[in-house]
């Protein structure tokens, strides 16, 4: 038993190190000079070149691109959480074949590759005159991610006893009062899980803003894509500096919400 525990602990540590190694490489290369990068690729930097980060931020128009990304991500999350939580509540509490078919419809939406629907999406957004606008991109991200959000939230809401709803209704609560006062406070963990999954998807997406946003409304991923001619350059220290700046907002979001995220993952595994 003791040997098995030691073995499992070793496996877990190796897994953790494998996941952390790319992050270590990105951060250390970002603060090295090009010469030190060549001479000491894997080691810690002898002298921190913080000017790399400042130069990358200036050339990428970091704060403008960050603002654009926050607008898109914030708008997507607000609409997505409101729509998916209400839909999940209805699907979890509704009875009848219609609700089962609707749930299957949303479940099937998770199986459609995004790349497959880009041409129809382009035509729809263009016909609605939403090309090169934040609104168009927000609607696209909401539509793409709403099946996953509904599936996750519906599973959690289905585990909440219906007796809580009935007790609230006896006290005079309407359906929306039940939703706001009873259901929402109990699904903070799965909501945080949805927020993190969607945030990573939206923040790291290159294709959608590349197709549907104009050049003057670039996100951080587009800015990184265009940074120093990233497709052709070999200035790896600056490219990694831009990459580190790009991932900082996501790291901050995760650190601020990891408590609920871990609860959501554990609860999902148990209730499954």
Short mmCIF file of C-alpha atoms in Angstrom, two decimals:
data_model
loop_
_atom_site.label_atom_id
_atom_site.label_comp_id
_atom_site.label_asym_id
_atom_site.label_seq_id
_atom_site.Cartn_x
_atom_site.Cartn_y
_atom_site.Cartn_z
CA UNK A 1 0.00 0.00 0.00
CA UNK A 2 2.84 2.38 0.89
CA UNK A 3 4.69 1.59 -2.35
CA UNK A 4 1.54 2.25 -4.35
CA UNK A 5 1.07 5.61 -2.64
CA UNK A 6 4.68 6.59 -3.39
CA UNK A 7 4.26 5.52 -7.01
CA UNK A 8 1.03 7.54 -7.43
CA UNK A 9 2.63 10.57 -5.79
CA UNK A 10 5.59 10.35 -8.15
CA UNK A 11 3.28 10.05 -11.17
CA UNK A 12 1.31 13.11 -10.03
CA UNK A 13 4.48 15.17 -9.55
CA UNK A 14 5.78 14.16 -12.97
CA UNK A 15 2.44 15.15 -14.51
CA UNK A 16 2.49 18.51 -12.75
CA UNK A 17 6.04 19.19 -13.92
CA UNK A 18 5.16 18.27 -17.50
CA UNK A 19 2.31 20.79 -17.41
CA UNK A 20 4.38 23.52 -15.77
CA UNK A 21 7.45 23.13 -17.99
CA UNK A 22 5.98 25.02 -21.02
CA UNK A 23 4.93 27.86 -18.70
CA UNK A 24 8.42 27.94 -17.17
CA UNK A 25 9.98 28.07 -20.65
CA UNK A 26 7.67 30.86 -21.81
CA UNK A 27 8.31 33.07 -18.78
CA UNK A 28 12.08 32.54 -18.65
CA UNK A 29 12.61 33.06 -22.40
CA UNK A 30 10.47 36.22 -22.28
CA UNK A 31 12.91 37.92 -19.90
CA UNK A 32 16.17 36.84 -21.58
CA UNK A 33 18.27 38.65 -24.13
CA UNK A 34 18.56 36.99 -27.58
CA UNK A 35 22.19 36.13 -26.84
CA UNK A 36 21.39 34.49 -23.51
CA UNK A 37 18.50 32.60 -25.10
CA UNK A 38 20.95 30.98 -27.53
CA UNK A 39 23.57 30.23 -24.88
CA UNK A 40 21.25 29.29 -22.00
CA UNK A 41 17.92 28.15 -23.46
CA UNK A 42 16.60 26.08 -20.56
CA UNK A 43 18.23 27.73 -17.55
CA UNK A 44 17.07 30.65 -15.43
CA UNK A 45 17.98 34.11 -16.79
CA UNK A 46 21.15 35.62 -15.35
CA UNK A 47 19.75 39.12 -15.81
CA UNK A 48 16.07 39.96 -16.21
CA UNK A 49 15.33 41.78 -19.47
CA UNK A 50 12.03 43.39 -18.45
CA UNK A 51 12.40 45.79 -21.38
CA UNK A 52 11.24 42.88 -23.56
CA UNK A 53 7.80 43.02 -21.95
CA UNK A 54 7.60 46.82 -22.23
CA UNK A 55 8.62 46.78 -25.89
CA UNK A 56 6.19 43.97 -26.67
CA UNK A 57 3.35 45.82 -24.93
CA UNK A 58 4.07 48.98 -26.92
CA UNK A 59 4.37 47.30 -30.31
CA UNK A 60 1.28 45.13 -29.75
CA UNK A 61 -0.79 48.13 -28.60
CA UNK A 62 -1.39 45.95 -25.58
CA UNK A 63 -3.91 47.97 -23.61
CA UNK A 64 -6.07 48.77 -26.64
CA UNK A 65 -6.09 45.12 -27.68
CA UNK A 66 -6.75 44.09 -24.06
CA UNK A 67 -9.74 46.45 -23.92
CA UNK A 68 -11.16 44.95 -27.12
CA UNK A 69 -10.75 41.44 -25.76
CA UNK A 70 -12.42 42.35 -22.47
CA UNK A 71 -15.38 43.92 -24.30
CA UNK A 72 -15.86 40.80 -26.42
CA UNK A 73 -15.36 38.34 -23.57
CA UNK A 74 -17.47 40.35 -21.12
CA UNK A 75 -20.37 40.71 -23.56
CA UNK A 76 -20.20 37.02 -24.43
CA UNK A 77 -20.23 35.90 -20.80
CA UNK A 78 -23.13 38.16 -19.79
CA UNK A 79 -25.38 36.96 -22.62
CA UNK A 80 -24.22 33.36 -22.39
CA UNK A 81 -24.70 33.00 -18.63
CA UNK A 82 -28.13 34.65 -18.69
CA UNK A 83 -29.40 32.60 -21.65
CA UNK A 84 -27.82 29.25 -20.78
CA UNK A 85 -28.78 29.29 -17.09
CA UNK A 86 -32.40 30.11 -17.90
CA UNK A 87 -32.52 27.46 -20.62
CA UNK A 88 -30.85 24.89 -18.35
CA UNK A 89 -33.34 25.70 -15.58
CA UNK A 90 -36.28 25.15 -17.95
CA UNK A 91 -34.82 21.91 -19.34
CA UNK A 92 -34.01 20.53 -15.88
CA UNK A 93 -37.40 21.31 -14.39
CA UNK A 94 -39.61 20.75 -17.44
CA UNK A 95 -41.29 17.41 -18.08
CA UNK A 96 -42.37 15.99 -21.40
CA UNK A 97 -40.86 14.91 -24.70
CA UNK A 98 -40.37 18.49 -25.90
CA UNK A 99 -37.81 19.23 -23.20
CA UNK A 100 -35.97 16.00 -23.93
CA UNK A 101 -35.80 16.80 -27.63
CA UNK A 102 -34.61 20.35 -26.94
CA UNK A 103 -31.85 19.00 -24.71
CA UNK A 104 -30.81 16.58 -27.46
CA UNK A 105 -30.78 19.49 -29.90
CA UNK A 106 -28.36 21.46 -27.73
CA UNK A 107 -26.30 18.32 -27.10
CA UNK A 108 -25.98 17.82 -30.86
CA UNK A 109 -24.72 21.40 -31.16
CA UNK A 110 -21.56 20.38 -29.31
CA UNK A 111 -20.74 17.88 -32.05
CA UNK A 112 -20.64 20.36 -34.93
CA UNK A 113 -17.10 21.62 -35.71
CA UNK A 114 -16.94 25.41 -35.63
CA UNK A 115 -14.92 25.51 -38.85
CA UNK A 116 -17.77 23.73 -40.66
CA UNK A 117 -20.20 26.60 -40.08
CA UNK A 118 -17.88 29.55 -40.78
CA UNK A 119 -19.20 30.22 -44.28
CA UNK A 120 -22.90 30.23 -43.23
CA UNK A 121 -21.95 32.36 -40.21
CA UNK A 122 -20.13 34.82 -42.44
CA UNK A 123 -23.20 35.18 -44.69
CA UNK A 124 -25.55 35.59 -41.71
CA UNK A 125 -23.38 38.20 -39.97
CA UNK A 126 -22.89 40.06 -43.25
CA UNK A 127 -26.63 40.10 -43.98
CA UNK A 128 -27.27 41.48 -40.48
CA UNK A 129 -24.69 44.22 -41.15
CA UNK A 130 -22.66 43.15 -38.13
CA UNK A 131 -19.33 42.64 -39.89
CA UNK A 132 -16.37 44.35 -38.19
CA UNK A 133 -18.40 44.94 -35.02
CA UNK A 134 -18.05 43.67 -31.47
CA UNK A 135 -21.75 42.76 -31.45
CA UNK A 136 -21.34 40.30 -34.30
CA UNK A 137 -18.38 38.54 -32.70
CA UNK A 138 -20.16 38.41 -29.33
CA UNK A 139 -23.22 36.77 -30.91
CA UNK A 140 -21.01 34.22 -32.68
CA UNK A 141 -19.18 33.26 -29.50
CA UNK A 142 -22.45 33.03 -27.59
CA UNK A 143 -24.00 30.73 -30.19
CA UNK A 144 -20.91 28.52 -30.36
CA UNK A 145 -20.57 28.08 -26.59
CA UNK A 146 -24.18 27.93 -25.46
CA UNK A 147 -24.60 24.15 -26.03
CA UNK A 148 -21.71 23.33 -23.69
CA UNK A 149 -22.96 25.78 -21.06
CA UNK A 150 -26.50 24.36 -21.15
CA UNK A 151 -25.30 20.76 -20.88
CA UNK A 152 -23.11 21.56 -17.85
CA UNK A 153 -25.67 23.70 -16.03
CA UNK A 154 -28.64 21.45 -16.77
CA UNK A 155 -26.81 18.51 -15.19
CA UNK A 156 -26.18 20.47 -12.01
CA UNK A 157 -29.67 21.95 -11.75
CA UNK A 158 -31.19 18.49 -12.20
CA UNK A 159 -29.46 17.40 -8.97
CA UNK A 160 -31.04 20.22 -6.94
CA UNK A 161 -34.13 18.83 -5.14
CA UNK A 162 -37.40 20.09 -6.60
CA UNK A 163 -38.69 20.39 -3.04
CA UNK A 164 -36.72 23.63 -2.75
CA UNK A 165 -38.67 25.07 -5.70
CA UNK A 166 -41.96 23.92 -4.22
CA UNK A 167 -41.15 25.39 -0.80
CA UNK A 168 -40.35 28.75 -2.41
CA UNK A 169 -43.60 28.65 -4.41
CA UNK A 170 -45.58 27.94 -1.24
CA UNK A 171 -44.08 31.13 0.19
CA UNK A 172 -45.44 33.03 -2.81
CA UNK A 173 -42.39 33.02 -5.07
CA UNK A 174 -42.90 33.08 -8.83
CA UNK A 175 -40.86 31.12 -11.34
CA UNK A 176 -38.28 33.89 -11.81
CA UNK A 177 -37.98 34.41 -8.05
CA UNK A 178 -37.22 30.69 -7.72
CA UNK A 179 -34.59 31.04 -10.43
CA UNK A 180 -32.90 34.09 -8.90
CA UNK A 181 -33.28 33.29 -5.20
CA UNK A 182 -32.99 29.49 -5.16
CA UNK A 183 -31.24 28.17 -8.27
CA UNK A 184 -28.60 30.81 -9.04
CA UNK A 185 -27.00 30.81 -5.55
CA UNK A 186 -26.66 27.02 -5.74
CA UNK A 187 -24.93 26.89 -9.14
CA UNK A 188 -22.03 29.27 -8.52
CA UNK A 189 -19.50 26.44 -8.92
CA UNK A 190 -20.75 25.18 -12.32
CA UNK A 191 -21.21 28.77 -13.51
CA UNK A 192 -17.56 29.46 -12.65
CA UNK A 193 -16.57 26.32 -14.54
CA UNK A 194 -18.48 27.53 -17.59
CA UNK A 195 -16.93 31.00 -17.28
CA UNK A 196 -13.39 29.61 -17.24
CA UNK A 197 -13.94 27.18 -20.12
CA UNK A 198 -15.56 29.85 -22.27
CA UNK A 199 -12.99 32.48 -21.31
CA UNK A 200 -10.13 30.24 -22.43
CA UNK A 201 -11.93 29.41 -25.69
CA UNK A 202 -12.80 33.01 -26.53
CA UNK A 203 -9.52 34.56 -25.38
CA UNK A 204 -7.33 32.15 -27.35
CA UNK A 205 -9.42 32.12 -30.52
CA UNK A 206 -7.72 33.43 -33.65
CA UNK A 207 -10.06 32.45 -36.48
CA UNK A 208 -13.25 34.29 -35.47
CA UNK A 209 -11.79 37.79 -34.85
CA UNK A 210 -9.55 37.34 -37.90
CA UNK A 211 -12.62 36.80 -40.10
CA UNK A 212 -15.22 39.01 -38.47
CA UNK A 213 -13.31 41.97 -37.00
CA UNK A 214 -11.59 44.78 -38.82
CA UNK A 215 -7.88 45.48 -38.47
CA UNK A 216 -8.47 48.41 -36.13
CA UNK A 217 -10.33 46.21 -33.61
CA UNK A 218 -7.78 43.51 -33.02
CA UNK A 219 -7.74 41.32 -29.93
CA UNK A 220 -4.58 40.28 -28.10
CA UNK A 221 -4.33 37.04 -30.09
CA UNK A 222 -4.52 38.99 -33.36
CA UNK A 223 -1.96 41.46 -32.01
CA UNK A 224 0.33 38.56 -31.11
CA UNK A 225 -0.24 36.99 -34.52
CA UNK A 226 0.88 40.21 -36.22
CA UNK A 227 3.60 41.00 -33.66
CA UNK A 228 7.01 41.51 -35.32
CA UNK A 229 5.81 39.53 -38.31
CA UNK A 230 5.45 36.52 -36.03
CA UNK A 231 5.06 34.14 -38.97
CA UNK A 232 8.59 34.88 -40.22
CA UNK A 233 10.67 36.20 -37.31
CA UNK A 234 13.21 34.27 -35.24
CA UNK A 235 13.26 36.78 -32.36
CA UNK A 236 11.92 34.22 -29.91
CA UNK A 237 12.49 36.32 -26.79
CA UNK A 238 10.12 39.02 -28.03
CA UNK A 239 7.54 36.50 -29.26
CA UNK A 240 7.52 34.80 -25.85
CA UNK A 241 7.29 38.21 -24.17
CA UNK A 242 4.16 38.90 -26.21
CA UNK A 243 2.81 35.43 -25.37
CA UNK A 244 3.31 35.99 -21.64
CA UNK A 245 1.51 39.34 -21.82
CA UNK A 246 -1.35 37.66 -23.67
CA UNK A 247 -1.89 34.93 -21.11
CA UNK A 248 -1.65 37.14 -17.99
CA UNK A 249 -5.39 38.11 -17.98
CA UNK A 250 -6.47 34.45 -18.13
CA UNK A 251 -4.12 33.51 -15.30
CA UNK A 252 -5.58 36.32 -13.18
CA UNK A 253 -9.15 35.16 -13.93
CA UNK A 254 -8.31 31.59 -12.98
CA UNK A 255 -6.52 32.55 -9.75
CA UNK A 256 -9.49 34.68 -8.70
CA UNK A 257 -12.04 31.94 -9.41
CA UNK A 258 -10.13 28.69 -8.82
CA UNK A 259 -12.02 28.00 -5.57
CA UNK A 260 -15.37 27.71 -7.36
CA UNK A 261 -13.79 26.10 -10.43
CA UNK A 262 -12.34 23.23 -8.40
CA UNK A 263 -15.64 22.82 -6.54
CA UNK A 264 -17.46 22.64 -9.86
CA UNK A 265 -15.10 20.02 -11.26
CA UNK A 266 -15.32 17.88 -8.12
CA UNK A 267 -19.10 18.17 -7.92
CA UNK A 268 -19.38 17.30 -11.61
CA UNK A 269 -17.29 14.18 -11.10
CA UNK A 270 -19.39 13.09 -8.11
CA UNK A 271 -22.81 13.89 -9.59
CA UNK A 272 -21.76 12.95 -13.06
#
